[in-house]
């Protein structure tokens, strides 16, 4: 039985850009133009989870992204690696949401898509790190959710999932439809093949506005928030690293030992 | 509208005792409850809870709800929801706190959406706004590159709290509190997720969270071997433990249990050696409370040098063995 999968992918500024380039200005995070947008890291793992199921038993992978001003080449990566369809909830009104308004709009879009067996999310987004959206979607749709998946297999309308738990893992079974949130142990997203990149270039994403998912602009984005952001700040860190040198790296290593001893750290 | 009152802690047990995160939550919750002049409540679920309930009182709870049921032995979302949802509706707490643990991560968002309220995960600080008497929540964002302060009007407010971010009170067995047996009937037919098997990896040697010295290796080590040799030798010499950034764990070079950071373990040893670790903010989120950080990296521009107190620029293959050798001499002298 082919499996209908939806993968929720967020566009974020590259989370691996050097930390010092991120600056808070007027309660907003800013970054220089060299920091490129990417699909969030855990969403890449989630995409890989979906593609492996498609490889194994067949199915359809729809990527779903909510935001505004999507960079087409970035967000189309989901198609280039093997996704079948891309739906963008793209509108000014979708900006600056919180976990509540984001999950609510994604759940509304998923209802409109209609046919779904598994909804994949990352364990947490690579910008706000909330770790809420997948579980929120599951509650809103009234379906089960399994978090921190490192392996997902589908057979007979059920998913068998290995879930990372403290110091080990547990294997669980859940009837579909269900939400699965994916963690990094699942394994890296495959590279896009040239054929995939060419196919993606030709495909156009479907774009939905709030009205298309039967929500008022007042229910989405910043207007639909249940939590208020009062302040964003960066605690000041005084960088004061004492660099230990030597004629050779080995000598520097030995000098470090001496210095640590001197400083009574050992 | 219900009258929301008090702070409710969703506690966790470890080997029949209160987990350390729960004592930390009680310490933080006690302060919030005192500021409000309201009660601190604690829910404990599982089997054979007797002693832990007394502990919860000794650590600050006014009322401990003990929900014992065979199906609550291990945390499982659908069973736990039946208990928590009912208790929350009965006692109408102003705020609910849990740990940023496996359970809190899995359960906090479910409860928040079930109750149609808001949640701040991984909080580092919580306080009460004296005007509105609501919770002010501070949590890291952008991979711990910044912190955000959140408030909310939807009640109850929910927060999960990072481990080691709050201090427990001194245990005081003379403290008075009420222990309430909370009778629950868990409808197991509502449990939608079936556990087939649980595999726990036995920790070899010292637990990372308890180690006074951690020697952490990064992707720059290039493979599993240096963790077993170069790093382990240094760790053994200092009675420490070996840890890792995320890539070595993802690549299977080391066990997942050694992964340190925002999505791994939060550690705070006396000495933290970061070796061939670039110092991404998501990594340092897990070790920045260490007393002394020492970085060894071949790239002088690596971000880890902004976090470290001592640093050496050089290839770990050359620096670390020489460091270990010299330390051995110095420690023997
Ligand atoms: C939401 C989110 C959560 C995350 N959570 C975590 C987390 O919990 N923990 C975590 O660690 N990461 C986490 N990450 C990933 C993080 O962003 C970085 O990718 C990761 O920490 C990099 O690991 P690293 O420093 O080992 O590798 P790299 O960034 O590749 O750095 C390797 C370093 O080794 C140095 N090096 C190479 N060879 C040598 C040599 N021979 N001698 C000396 N130095 C050498 C290099 O100069 C470089 O600085 C998360 C990311 C996201 C988006
Ligand atoms: N704007 C968005 N568009 C698509 N998916 C999202 C969005 N925000 C969050 N998600 C999904 O929800 C997961 C958890 O996000 P968060 O709750 O923000 O940490 C992410 O890894 C994504 O899979």
PDB file of N, CA, C and O in Angstrom, chain A residues 15 19 41-42 123 127-130 132 139 145 147 167-173 184-185 226 228 230-234 237 241-242 244 249-250 265-266, chain B residues 106 110 114 116 119 121 139 142-143 145 147-151 193-194 196-197 199 201 246 250 256-257 263 265 282 292 305 307-309 311 318 322 327:
ATOM      1  N   UNK A  15      21.778  27.491  10.510  1.00  0.00           N
ATOM      2  CA  UNK A  15      22.064  27.454  11.953  1.00  0.00           C
ATOM      3  C   UNK A  15      23.532  27.207  12.257  1.00  0.00           C
ATOM      4  O   UNK A  15      23.960  27.348  13.389  1.00  0.00           O
ATOM      5  N   UNK A  19      28.313  31.708  15.261  1.00  0.00           N
ATOM      6  CA  UNK A  19      27.375  32.327  16.201  1.00  0.00           C
ATOM      7  C   UNK A  19      27.514  33.854  16.283  1.00  0.00           C
ATOM      8  O   UNK A  19      26.515  34.557  16.442  1.00  0.00           O
ATOM      9  N   UNK A  41      17.661  21.727   9.951  1.00  0.00           N
ATOM     10  CA  UNK A  41      18.414  20.457   9.972  1.00  0.00           C
ATOM     11  C   UNK A  41      17.529  19.245  10.255  1.00  0.00           C
ATOM     12  O   UNK A  41      17.628  18.233   9.583  1.00  0.00           O
ATOM     13  N   UNK A  42      16.671  19.366  11.269  1.00  0.00           N
ATOM     14  CA  UNK A  42      15.891  18.181  11.625  1.00  0.00           C
ATOM     15  C   UNK A  42      14.808  17.884  10.593  1.00  0.00           C
ATOM     16  O   UNK A  42      14.355  16.754  10.474  1.00  0.00           O
ATOM     17  N   UNK A 123      12.459  17.202  15.130  1.00  0.00           N
ATOM     18  CA  UNK A 123      12.270  17.243  16.587  1.00  0.00           C
ATOM     19  C   UNK A 123      12.195  18.687  17.074  1.00  0.00           C
ATOM     20  O   UNK A 123      11.516  18.981  18.042  1.00  0.00           O
ATOM     21  N   UNK A 127      15.754  27.423  14.270  1.00  0.00           N
ATOM     22  CA  UNK A 127      15.880  28.810  14.709  1.00  0.00           C
ATOM     23  C   UNK A 127      15.267  29.000  16.106  1.00  0.00           C
ATOM     24  O   UNK A 127      15.949  29.353  17.048  1.00  0.00           O
ATOM     25  N   UNK A 128      13.998  28.674  16.271  1.00  0.00           N
ATOM     26  CA  UNK A 128      13.382  28.919  17.584  1.00  0.00           C
ATOM     27  C   UNK A 128      13.474  27.729  18.538  1.00  0.00           C
ATOM     28  O   UNK A 128      13.144  27.849  19.711  1.00  0.00           O
ATOM     29  N   UNK A 129      13.911  26.562  18.047  1.00  0.00           N
ATOM     30  CA  UNK A 129      14.210  25.431  18.938  1.00  0.00           C
ATOM     31  C   UNK A 129      13.077  25.050  19.887  1.00  0.00           C
ATOM     32  O   UNK A 129      13.334  24.568  20.996  1.00  0.00           O
ATOM     33  N   UNK A 130      11.832  25.242  19.490  1.00  0.00           N
ATOM     34  CA  UNK A 130      10.740  25.038  20.454  1.00  0.00           C
ATOM     35  C   UNK A 130      10.434  23.557  20.693  1.00  0.00           C
ATOM     36  O   UNK A 130      10.166  23.140  21.819  1.00  0.00           O
ATOM     37  N   UNK A 132       7.764  21.912  19.531  1.00  0.00           N
ATOM     38  CA  UNK A 132       6.348  21.797  19.864  1.00  0.00           C
ATOM     39  C   UNK A 132       5.446  21.465  18.681  1.00  0.00           C
ATOM     40  O   UNK A 132       4.385  20.857  18.853  1.00  0.00           O
ATOM     41  N   UNK A 139      -2.140  16.795  18.256  1.00  0.00           N
ATOM     42  CA  UNK A 139      -3.269  17.086  19.154  1.00  0.00           C
ATOM     43  C   UNK A 139      -4.422  17.727  18.378  1.00  0.00           C
ATOM     44  O   UNK A 139      -5.582  17.373  18.570  1.00  0.00           O
ATOM     45  N   UNK A 145       1.170  10.697  18.178  1.00  0.00           N
ATOM     46  CA  UNK A 145       2.467  11.223  17.757  1.00  0.00           C
ATOM     47  C   UNK A 145       3.564  10.445  18.458  1.00  0.00           C
ATOM     48  O   UNK A 145       3.457  10.132  19.633  1.00  0.00           O
ATOM     49  N   UNK A 147       7.685  10.737  19.161  1.00  0.00           N
ATOM     50  CA  UNK A 147       8.764  11.725  19.071  1.00  0.00           C
ATOM     51  C   UNK A 147      10.128  11.038  18.970  1.00  0.00           C
ATOM     52  O   UNK A 147      10.288   9.868  19.305  1.00  0.00           O
ATOM     53  N   UNK A 167      19.742   7.073  27.167  1.00  0.00           N
ATOM     54  CA  UNK A 167      20.630   5.914  27.218  1.00  0.00           C
ATOM     55  C   UNK A 167      20.063   4.670  26.541  1.00  0.00           C
ATOM     56  O   UNK A 167      20.228   3.563  27.054  1.00  0.00           O
ATOM     57  N   UNK A 168      19.399   4.843  25.439  1.00  0.00           N
ATOM     58  CA  UNK A 168      18.942   3.667  24.715  1.00  0.00           C
ATOM     59  C   UNK A 168      17.859   4.010  23.705  1.00  0.00           C
ATOM     60  O   UNK A 168      17.763   5.142  23.249  1.00  0.00           O
ATOM     61  N   UNK A 169      17.081   3.011  23.367  1.00  0.00           N
ATOM     62  CA  UNK A 169      15.963   3.309  22.476  1.00  0.00           C
ATOM     63  C   UNK A 169      14.806   2.375  22.788  1.00  0.00           C
ATOM     64  O   UNK A 169      14.956   1.370  23.476  1.00  0.00           O
ATOM     65  N   UNK A 170      13.629   2.782  22.312  1.00  0.00           N
ATOM     66  CA  UNK A 170      12.510   1.871  22.442  1.00  0.00           C
ATOM     67  C   UNK A 170      11.801   1.751  21.113  1.00  0.00           C
ATOM     68  O   UNK A 170      11.757   2.690  20.332  1.00  0.00           O
ATOM     69  N   UNK A 171      11.320   0.560  20.884  1.00  0.00           N
ATOM     70  CA  UNK A 171      10.677   0.258  19.633  1.00  0.00           C
ATOM     71  C   UNK A 171       9.175   0.276  19.899  1.00  0.00           C
ATOM     72  O   UNK A 171       8.697  -0.381  20.816  1.00  0.00           O
ATOM     73  N   UNK A 172       8.445   1.067  19.124  1.00  0.00           N
ATOM     74  CA  UNK A 172       7.000   1.180  19.340  1.00  0.00           C
ATOM     75  C   UNK A 172       6.245   0.955  18.039  1.00  0.00           C
ATOM     76  O   UNK A 172       6.808   1.068  16.944  1.00  0.00           O
ATOM     77  N   UNK A 173       4.970   0.658  18.190  1.00  0.00           N
ATOM     78  CA  UNK A 173       4.128   0.458  17.018  1.00  0.00           C
ATOM     79  C   UNK A 173       2.918   1.371  17.144  1.00  0.00           C
ATOM     80  O   UNK A 173       2.360   1.513  18.231  1.00  0.00           O
ATOM     81  N   UNK A 184      18.359  13.408  14.815  1.00  0.00           N
ATOM     82  CA  UNK A 184      19.503  13.338  13.895  1.00  0.00           C
ATOM     83  C   UNK A 184      20.058  11.926  13.710  1.00  0.00           C
ATOM     84  O   UNK A 184      20.662  11.635  12.684  1.00  0.00           O
ATOM     85  N   UNK A 185      19.840  11.035  14.698  1.00  0.00           N
ATOM     86  CA  UNK A 185      20.373   9.677  14.581  1.00  0.00           C
ATOM     87  C   UNK A 185      19.786   8.943  13.393  1.00  0.00           C
ATOM     88  O   UNK A 185      20.292   7.901  12.991  1.00  0.00           O
ATOM     89  N   UNK A 226      -0.442  32.713  20.975  1.00  0.00           N
ATOM     90  CA  UNK A 226      -0.927  32.562  22.351  1.00  0.00           C
ATOM     91  C   UNK A 226       0.154  32.958  23.345  1.00  0.00           C
ATOM     92  O   UNK A 226      -0.077  32.963  24.544  1.00  0.00           O
ATOM     93  N   UNK A 228       3.382  35.843  24.077  1.00  0.00           N
ATOM     94  CA  UNK A 228       3.916  37.126  23.622  1.00  0.00           C
ATOM     95  C   UNK A 228       5.417  37.140  23.815  1.00  0.00           C
ATOM     96  O   UNK A 228       5.919  36.741  24.874  1.00  0.00           O
ATOM     97  N   UNK A 230       8.280  39.186  24.765  1.00  0.00           N
ATOM     98  CA  UNK A 230       8.481  40.482  25.432  1.00  0.00           C
ATOM     99  C   UNK A 230       9.838  41.063  25.070  1.00  0.00           C
ATOM    100  O   UNK A 230       9.984  42.276  24.965  1.00  0.00           O
ATOM    101  N   UNK A 231      10.811  40.169  24.913  1.00  0.00           N
ATOM    102  CA  UNK A 231      12.164  40.669  24.762  1.00  0.00           C
ATOM    103  C   UNK A 231      13.054  39.594  24.175  1.00  0.00           C
ATOM    104  O   UNK A 231      12.889  38.414  24.494  1.00  0.00           O
ATOM    105  N   UNK A 232      13.974  40.022  23.318  1.00  0.00           N
ATOM    106  CA  UNK A 232      14.983  39.104  22.793  1.00  0.00           C
ATOM    107  C   UNK A 232      16.327  39.752  23.104  1.00  0.00           C
ATOM    108  O   UNK A 232      16.513  40.937  22.839  1.00  0.00           O
ATOM    109  N   UNK A 233      17.236  38.996  23.693  1.00  0.00           N
ATOM    110  CA  UNK A 233      18.524  39.610  24.057  1.00  0.00           C
ATOM    111  C   UNK A 233      19.647  38.586  23.980  1.00  0.00           C
ATOM    112  O   UNK A 233      19.404  37.370  23.959  1.00  0.00           O
ATOM    113  N   UNK A 234      20.870  39.076  23.905  1.00  0.00           N
ATOM    114  CA  UNK A 234      22.024  38.192  23.892  1.00  0.00           C
ATOM    115  C   UNK A 234      22.855  38.470  25.131  1.00  0.00           C
ATOM    116  O   UNK A 234      23.393  39.565  25.281  1.00  0.00           O
ATOM    117  N   UNK A 237      29.007  37.968  26.700  1.00  0.00           N
ATOM    118  CA  UNK A 237      30.051  37.020  27.080  1.00  0.00           C
ATOM    119  C   UNK A 237      31.376  37.738  26.957  1.00  0.00           C
ATOM    120  O   UNK A 237      31.641  38.368  25.957  1.00  0.00           O
ATOM    121  N   UNK A 241      40.034  34.153  26.310  1.00  0.00           N
ATOM    122  CA  UNK A 241      40.747  32.889  26.218  1.00  0.00           C
ATOM    123  C   UNK A 241      42.243  33.161  26.260  1.00  0.00           C
ATOM    124  O   UNK A 241      42.759  33.969  25.498  1.00  0.00           O
ATOM    125  N   UNK A 242      42.933  32.477  27.156  1.00  0.00           N
ATOM    126  CA  UNK A 242      44.385  32.580  27.222  1.00  0.00           C
ATOM    127  C   UNK A 242      44.970  31.540  26.265  1.00  0.00           C
ATOM    128  O   UNK A 242      44.817  30.351  26.476  1.00  0.00           O
ATOM    129  N   UNK A 244      47.722  29.312  24.714  1.00  0.00           N
ATOM    130  CA  UNK A 244      48.990  28.735  25.160  1.00  0.00           C
ATOM    131  C   UNK A 244      49.801  28.385  23.919  1.00  0.00           C
ATOM    132  O   UNK A 244      49.319  27.680  23.033  1.00  0.00           O
ATOM    133  N   UNK A 249      53.307  22.321  18.097  1.00  0.00           N
ATOM    134  CA  UNK A 249      52.023  22.008  18.758  1.00  0.00           C
ATOM    135  C   UNK A 249      52.230  21.112  19.984  1.00  0.00           C
ATOM    136  O   UNK A 249      51.569  21.287  21.002  1.00  0.00           O
ATOM    137  N   UNK A 250      53.180  20.168  19.895  1.00  0.00           N
ATOM    138  CA  UNK A 250      53.412  19.277  21.024  1.00  0.00           C
ATOM    139  C   UNK A 250      53.907  20.074  22.227  1.00  0.00           C
ATOM    140  O   UNK A 250      53.463  19.858  23.360  1.00  0.00           O
ATOM    141  N   UNK A 265      44.074  23.924  38.441  1.00  0.00           N
ATOM    142  CA  UNK A 265      42.846  23.288  37.948  1.00  0.00           C
ATOM    143  C   UNK A 265      42.929  21.779  38.108  1.00  0.00           C
ATOM    144  O   UNK A 265      41.939  21.077  37.965  1.00  0.00           O
ATOM    145  N   UNK A 266      44.136  21.283  38.383  1.00  0.00           N
ATOM    146  CA  UNK A 266      44.295  19.824  38.522  1.00  0.00           C
ATOM    147  C   UNK A 266      45.029  19.519  39.814  1.00  0.00           C
ATOM    148  O   UNK A 266      45.929  20.254  40.191  1.00  0.00           O
TER     149      UNK A 266
ATOM    150  N   UNK B 106       8.229  15.370  25.425  1.00  0.00           N
ATOM    151  CA  UNK B 106       7.188  14.612  24.740  1.00  0.00           C
ATOM    152  C   UNK B 106       5.807  15.020  25.219  1.00  0.00           C
ATOM    153  O   UNK B 106       4.849  15.044  24.450  1.00  0.00           O
ATOM    154  N   UNK B 110       2.041  18.333  24.140  1.00  0.00           N
ATOM    155  CA  UNK B 110       0.725  17.686  24.028  1.00  0.00           C
ATOM    156  C   UNK B 110      -0.257  18.325  24.989  1.00  0.00           C
ATOM    157  O   UNK B 110      -1.396  18.621  24.634  1.00  0.00           O
ATOM    158  N   UNK B 114      -3.586  20.362  24.170  1.00  0.00           N
ATOM    159  CA  UNK B 114      -4.837  19.784  24.693  1.00  0.00           C
ATOM    160  C   UNK B 114      -5.618  20.845  25.476  1.00  0.00           C
ATOM    161  O   UNK B 114      -6.832  20.962  25.374  1.00  0.00           O
ATOM    162  N   UNK B 116      -5.236  24.014  25.119  1.00  0.00           N
ATOM    163  CA  UNK B 116      -5.316  25.224  24.287  1.00  0.00           C
ATOM    164  C   UNK B 116      -4.629  26.424  24.937  1.00  0.00           C
ATOM    165  O   UNK B 116      -5.155  27.538  24.953  1.00  0.00           O
ATOM    166  N   UNK B 119       3.082  27.222  25.849  1.00  0.00           N
ATOM    167  CA  UNK B 119       4.165  26.506  26.520  1.00  0.00           C
ATOM    168  C   UNK B 119       5.477  27.128  26.094  1.00  0.00           C
ATOM    169  O   UNK B 119       5.663  27.460  24.925  1.00  0.00           O
ATOM    170  N   UNK B 121       9.383  25.957  26.139  1.00  0.00           N
ATOM    171  CA  UNK B 121      10.220  24.793  26.431  1.00  0.00           C
ATOM    172  C   UNK B 121      11.636  25.229  26.807  1.00  0.00           C
ATOM    173  O   UNK B 121      12.082  26.318  26.443  1.00  0.00           O
ATOM    174  N   UNK B 139      13.835  31.648  27.744  1.00  0.00           N
ATOM    175  CA  UNK B 139      14.386  30.432  27.133  1.00  0.00           C
ATOM    176  C   UNK B 139      15.362  30.783  26.011  1.00  0.00           C
ATOM    177  O   UNK B 139      15.255  31.839  25.383  1.00  0.00           O
ATOM    178  N   UNK B 142      17.492  30.391  18.746  1.00  0.00           N
ATOM    179  CA  UNK B 142      18.571  30.433  17.754  1.00  0.00           C
ATOM    180  C   UNK B 142      19.769  29.634  18.243  1.00  0.00           C
ATOM    181  O   UNK B 142      20.889  30.156  18.352  1.00  0.00           O
ATOM    182  N   UNK B 143      19.533  28.382  18.560  1.00  0.00           N
ATOM    183  CA  UNK B 143      20.617  27.504  18.964  1.00  0.00           C
ATOM    184  C   UNK B 143      21.381  28.031  20.158  1.00  0.00           C
ATOM    185  O   UNK B 143      22.587  27.834  20.252  1.00  0.00           O
ATOM    186  N   UNK B 145      21.911  31.159  20.794  1.00  0.00           N
ATOM    187  CA  UNK B 145      22.587  32.379  20.436  1.00  0.00           C
ATOM    188  C   UNK B 145      21.957  33.601  21.067  1.00  0.00           C
ATOM    189  O   UNK B 145      22.520  34.689  21.075  1.00  0.00           O
ATOM    190  N   UNK B 147      18.459  34.803  23.972  1.00  0.00           N
ATOM    191  CA  UNK B 147      17.403  34.346  24.873  1.00  0.00           C
ATOM    192  C   UNK B 147      16.158  35.184  24.634  1.00  0.00           C
ATOM    193  O   UNK B 147      16.251  36.370  24.314  1.00  0.00           O
ATOM    194  N   UNK B 148      15.016  34.524  24.793  1.00  0.00           N
ATOM    195  CA  UNK B 148      13.754  35.209  24.566  1.00  0.00           C
ATOM    196  C   UNK B 148      12.934  35.153  25.846  1.00  0.00           C
ATOM    197  O   UNK B 148      12.948  34.151  26.560  1.00  0.00           O
ATOM    198  N   UNK B 149      12.243  36.250  26.116  1.00  0.00           N
ATOM    199  CA  UNK B 149      11.375  36.312  27.292  1.00  0.00           C
ATOM    200  C   UNK B 149       9.932  36.280  26.806  1.00  0.00           C
ATOM    201  O   UNK B 149       9.524  37.120  25.997  1.00  0.00           O
ATOM    202  N   UNK B 150       9.186  35.296  27.288  1.00  0.00           N
ATOM    203  CA  UNK B 150       7.795  35.119  26.859  1.00  0.00           C
ATOM    204  C   UNK B 150       6.825  35.299  28.016  1.00  0.00           C
ATOM    205  O   UNK B 150       7.114  34.920  29.150  1.00  0.00           O
ATOM    206  N   UNK B 151       5.664  35.852  27.697  1.00  0.00           N
ATOM    207  CA  UNK B 151       4.551  35.854  28.637  1.00  0.00           C
ATOM    208  C   UNK B 151       3.335  35.312  27.881  1.00  0.00           C
ATOM    209  O   UNK B 151       3.391  35.134  26.664  1.00  0.00           O
ATOM    210  N   UNK B 193      -0.155   4.036  21.348  1.00  0.00           N
ATOM    211  CA  UNK B 193       1.216   3.663  20.981  1.00  0.00           C
ATOM    212  C   UNK B 193       1.622   2.451  21.804  1.00  0.00           C
ATOM    213  O   UNK B 193       1.552   2.470  23.028  1.00  0.00           O
ATOM    214  N   UNK B 194       2.002   1.384  21.099  1.00  0.00           N
ATOM    215  CA  UNK B 194       2.311   0.135  21.786  1.00  0.00           C
ATOM    216  C   UNK B 194       3.828  -0.045  21.838  1.00  0.00           C
ATOM    217  O   UNK B 194       4.498   0.002  20.800  1.00  0.00           O
ATOM    218  N   UNK B 196       7.014  -2.128  21.949  1.00  0.00           N
ATOM    219  CA  UNK B 196       7.366  -3.503  21.608  1.00  0.00           C
ATOM    220  C   UNK B 196       8.580  -3.958  22.407  1.00  0.00           C
ATOM    221  O   UNK B 196       8.669  -5.090  22.842  1.00  0.00           O
ATOM    222  N   UNK B 197       9.516  -3.018  22.596  1.00  0.00           N
ATOM    223  CA  UNK B 197      10.783  -3.405  23.202  1.00  0.00           C
ATOM    224  C   UNK B 197      11.513  -2.150  23.677  1.00  0.00           C
ATOM    225  O   UNK B 197      11.474  -1.122  23.011  1.00  0.00           O
ATOM    226  N   UNK B 199      15.362  -0.960  24.896  1.00  0.00           N
ATOM    227  CA  UNK B 199      16.758  -1.380  25.013  1.00  0.00           C
ATOM    228  C   UNK B 199      17.527  -0.255  25.701  1.00  0.00           C
ATOM    229  O   UNK B 199      17.563   0.867  25.199  1.00  0.00           O
ATOM    230  N   UNK B 201      21.169   1.010  26.913  1.00  0.00           N
ATOM    231  CA  UNK B 201      22.598   0.729  26.807  1.00  0.00           C
ATOM    232  C   UNK B 201      23.194   0.933  28.183  1.00  0.00           C
ATOM    233  O   UNK B 201      22.978   1.967  28.808  1.00  0.00           O
ATOM    234  N   UNK B 246      27.620  16.435  18.429  1.00  0.00           N
ATOM    235  CA  UNK B 246      26.601  15.621  17.769  1.00  0.00           C
ATOM    236  C   UNK B 246      27.110  14.763  16.602  1.00  0.00           C
ATOM    237  O   UNK B 246      26.735  13.593  16.494  1.00  0.00           O
ATOM    238  N   UNK B 250      26.041  10.967  15.687  1.00  0.00           N
ATOM    239  CA  UNK B 250      25.232  10.683  14.495  1.00  0.00           C
ATOM    240  C   UNK B 250      25.934   9.683  13.574  1.00  0.00           C
ATOM    241  O   UNK B 250      25.291   8.853  12.942  1.00  0.00           O
ATOM    242  N   UNK B 256      25.246   7.196  21.317  1.00  0.00           N
ATOM    243  CA  UNK B 256      24.386   8.369  21.392  1.00  0.00           C
ATOM    244  C   UNK B 256      24.382   8.972  22.802  1.00  0.00           C
ATOM    245  O   UNK B 256      24.219  10.172  22.983  1.00  0.00           O
ATOM    246  N   UNK B 257      24.619   8.118  23.794  1.00  0.00           N
ATOM    247  CA  UNK B 257      24.578   8.587  25.188  1.00  0.00           C
ATOM    248  C   UNK B 257      25.686   9.600  25.488  1.00  0.00           C
ATOM    249  O   UNK B 257      25.638  10.282  26.504  1.00  0.00           O
ATOM    250  N   UNK B 263      20.520  19.338  22.074  1.00  0.00           N
ATOM    251  CA  UNK B 263      19.681  18.168  21.843  1.00  0.00           C
ATOM    252  C   UNK B 263      20.306  16.905  22.437  1.00  0.00           C
ATOM    253  O   UNK B 263      19.849  15.807  22.171  1.00  0.00           O
ATOM    254  N   UNK B 265      23.097  15.831  26.033  1.00  0.00           N
ATOM    255  CA  UNK B 265      23.142  16.005  27.484  1.00  0.00           C
ATOM    256  C   UNK B 265      23.631  17.399  27.850  1.00  0.00           C
ATOM    257  O   UNK B 265      24.435  17.991  27.136  1.00  0.00           O
ATOM    258  N   UNK B 282      24.842  25.469  19.423  1.00  0.00           N
ATOM    259  CA  UNK B 282      24.011  24.351  19.890  1.00  0.00           C
ATOM    260  C   UNK B 282      24.838  23.371  20.703  1.00  0.00           C
ATOM    261  O   UNK B 282      24.298  22.634  21.518  1.00  0.00           O
ATOM    262  N   UNK B 292      35.611  25.331  33.939  1.00  0.00           N
ATOM    263  CA  UNK B 292      36.734  25.748  33.096  1.00  0.00           C
ATOM    264  C   UNK B 292      36.661  25.002  31.773  1.00  0.00           C
ATOM    265  O   UNK B 292      36.600  23.774  31.761  1.00  0.00           O
ATOM    266  N   UNK B 305      37.012  29.032  20.874  1.00  0.00           N
ATOM    267  CA  UNK B 305      37.958  29.881  21.604  1.00  0.00           C
ATOM    268  C   UNK B 305      37.269  31.096  22.239  1.00  0.00           C
ATOM    269  O   UNK B 305      37.823  31.756  23.100  1.00  0.00           O
ATOM    270  N   UNK B 307      34.572  30.680  23.905  1.00  0.00           N
ATOM    271  CA  UNK B 307      33.943  30.113  25.100  1.00  0.00           C
ATOM    272  C   UNK B 307      34.989  29.675  26.116  1.00  0.00           C
ATOM    273  O   UNK B 307      34.694  29.540  27.298  1.00  0.00           O
ATOM    274  N   UNK B 308      36.207  29.400  25.605  1.00  0.00           N
ATOM    275  CA  UNK B 308      37.207  28.738  26.437  1.00  0.00           C
ATOM    276  C   UNK B 308      37.978  29.724  27.295  1.00  0.00           C
ATOM    277  O   UNK B 308      38.061  30.917  27.011  1.00  0.00           O
ATOM    278  N   UNK B 309      38.587  29.172  28.353  1.00  0.00           N
ATOM    279  CA  UNK B 309      39.436  29.955  29.236  1.00  0.00           C
ATOM    280  C   UNK B 309      40.906  29.765  28.823  1.00  0.00           C
ATOM    281  O   UNK B 309      41.704  30.686  28.897  1.00  0.00           O
ATOM    282  N   UNK B 311      43.353  27.934  25.602  1.00  0.00           N
ATOM    283  CA  UNK B 311      43.256  27.344  24.274  1.00  0.00           C
ATOM    284  C   UNK B 311      44.615  27.042  23.675  1.00  0.00           C
ATOM    285  O   UNK B 311      45.599  27.713  23.986  1.00  0.00           O
ATOM    286  N   UNK B 318      48.880  16.027  17.650  1.00  0.00           N
ATOM    287  CA  UNK B 318      50.165  16.432  18.222  1.00  0.00           C
ATOM    288  C   UNK B 318      49.985  17.003  19.620  1.00  0.00           C
ATOM    289  O   UNK B 318      50.772  16.743  20.524  1.00  0.00           O
ATOM    290  N   UNK B 322      50.900  15.041  23.888  1.00  0.00           N
ATOM    291  CA  UNK B 322      51.916  15.779  24.649  1.00  0.00           C
ATOM    292  C   UNK B 322      51.325  16.334  25.941  1.00  0.00           C
ATOM    293  O   UNK B 322      51.971  16.326  26.993  1.00  0.00           O
ATOM    294  N   UNK B 327      51.004  16.003  31.723  1.00  0.00           N
ATOM    295  CA  UNK B 327      50.124  15.967  32.906  1.00  0.00           C
ATOM    296  C   UNK B 327      50.452  14.759  33.779  1.00  0.00           C
ATOM    297  O   UNK B 327      50.453  14.843  35.005  1.00  0.00           O
TER     298      UNK B 327
END
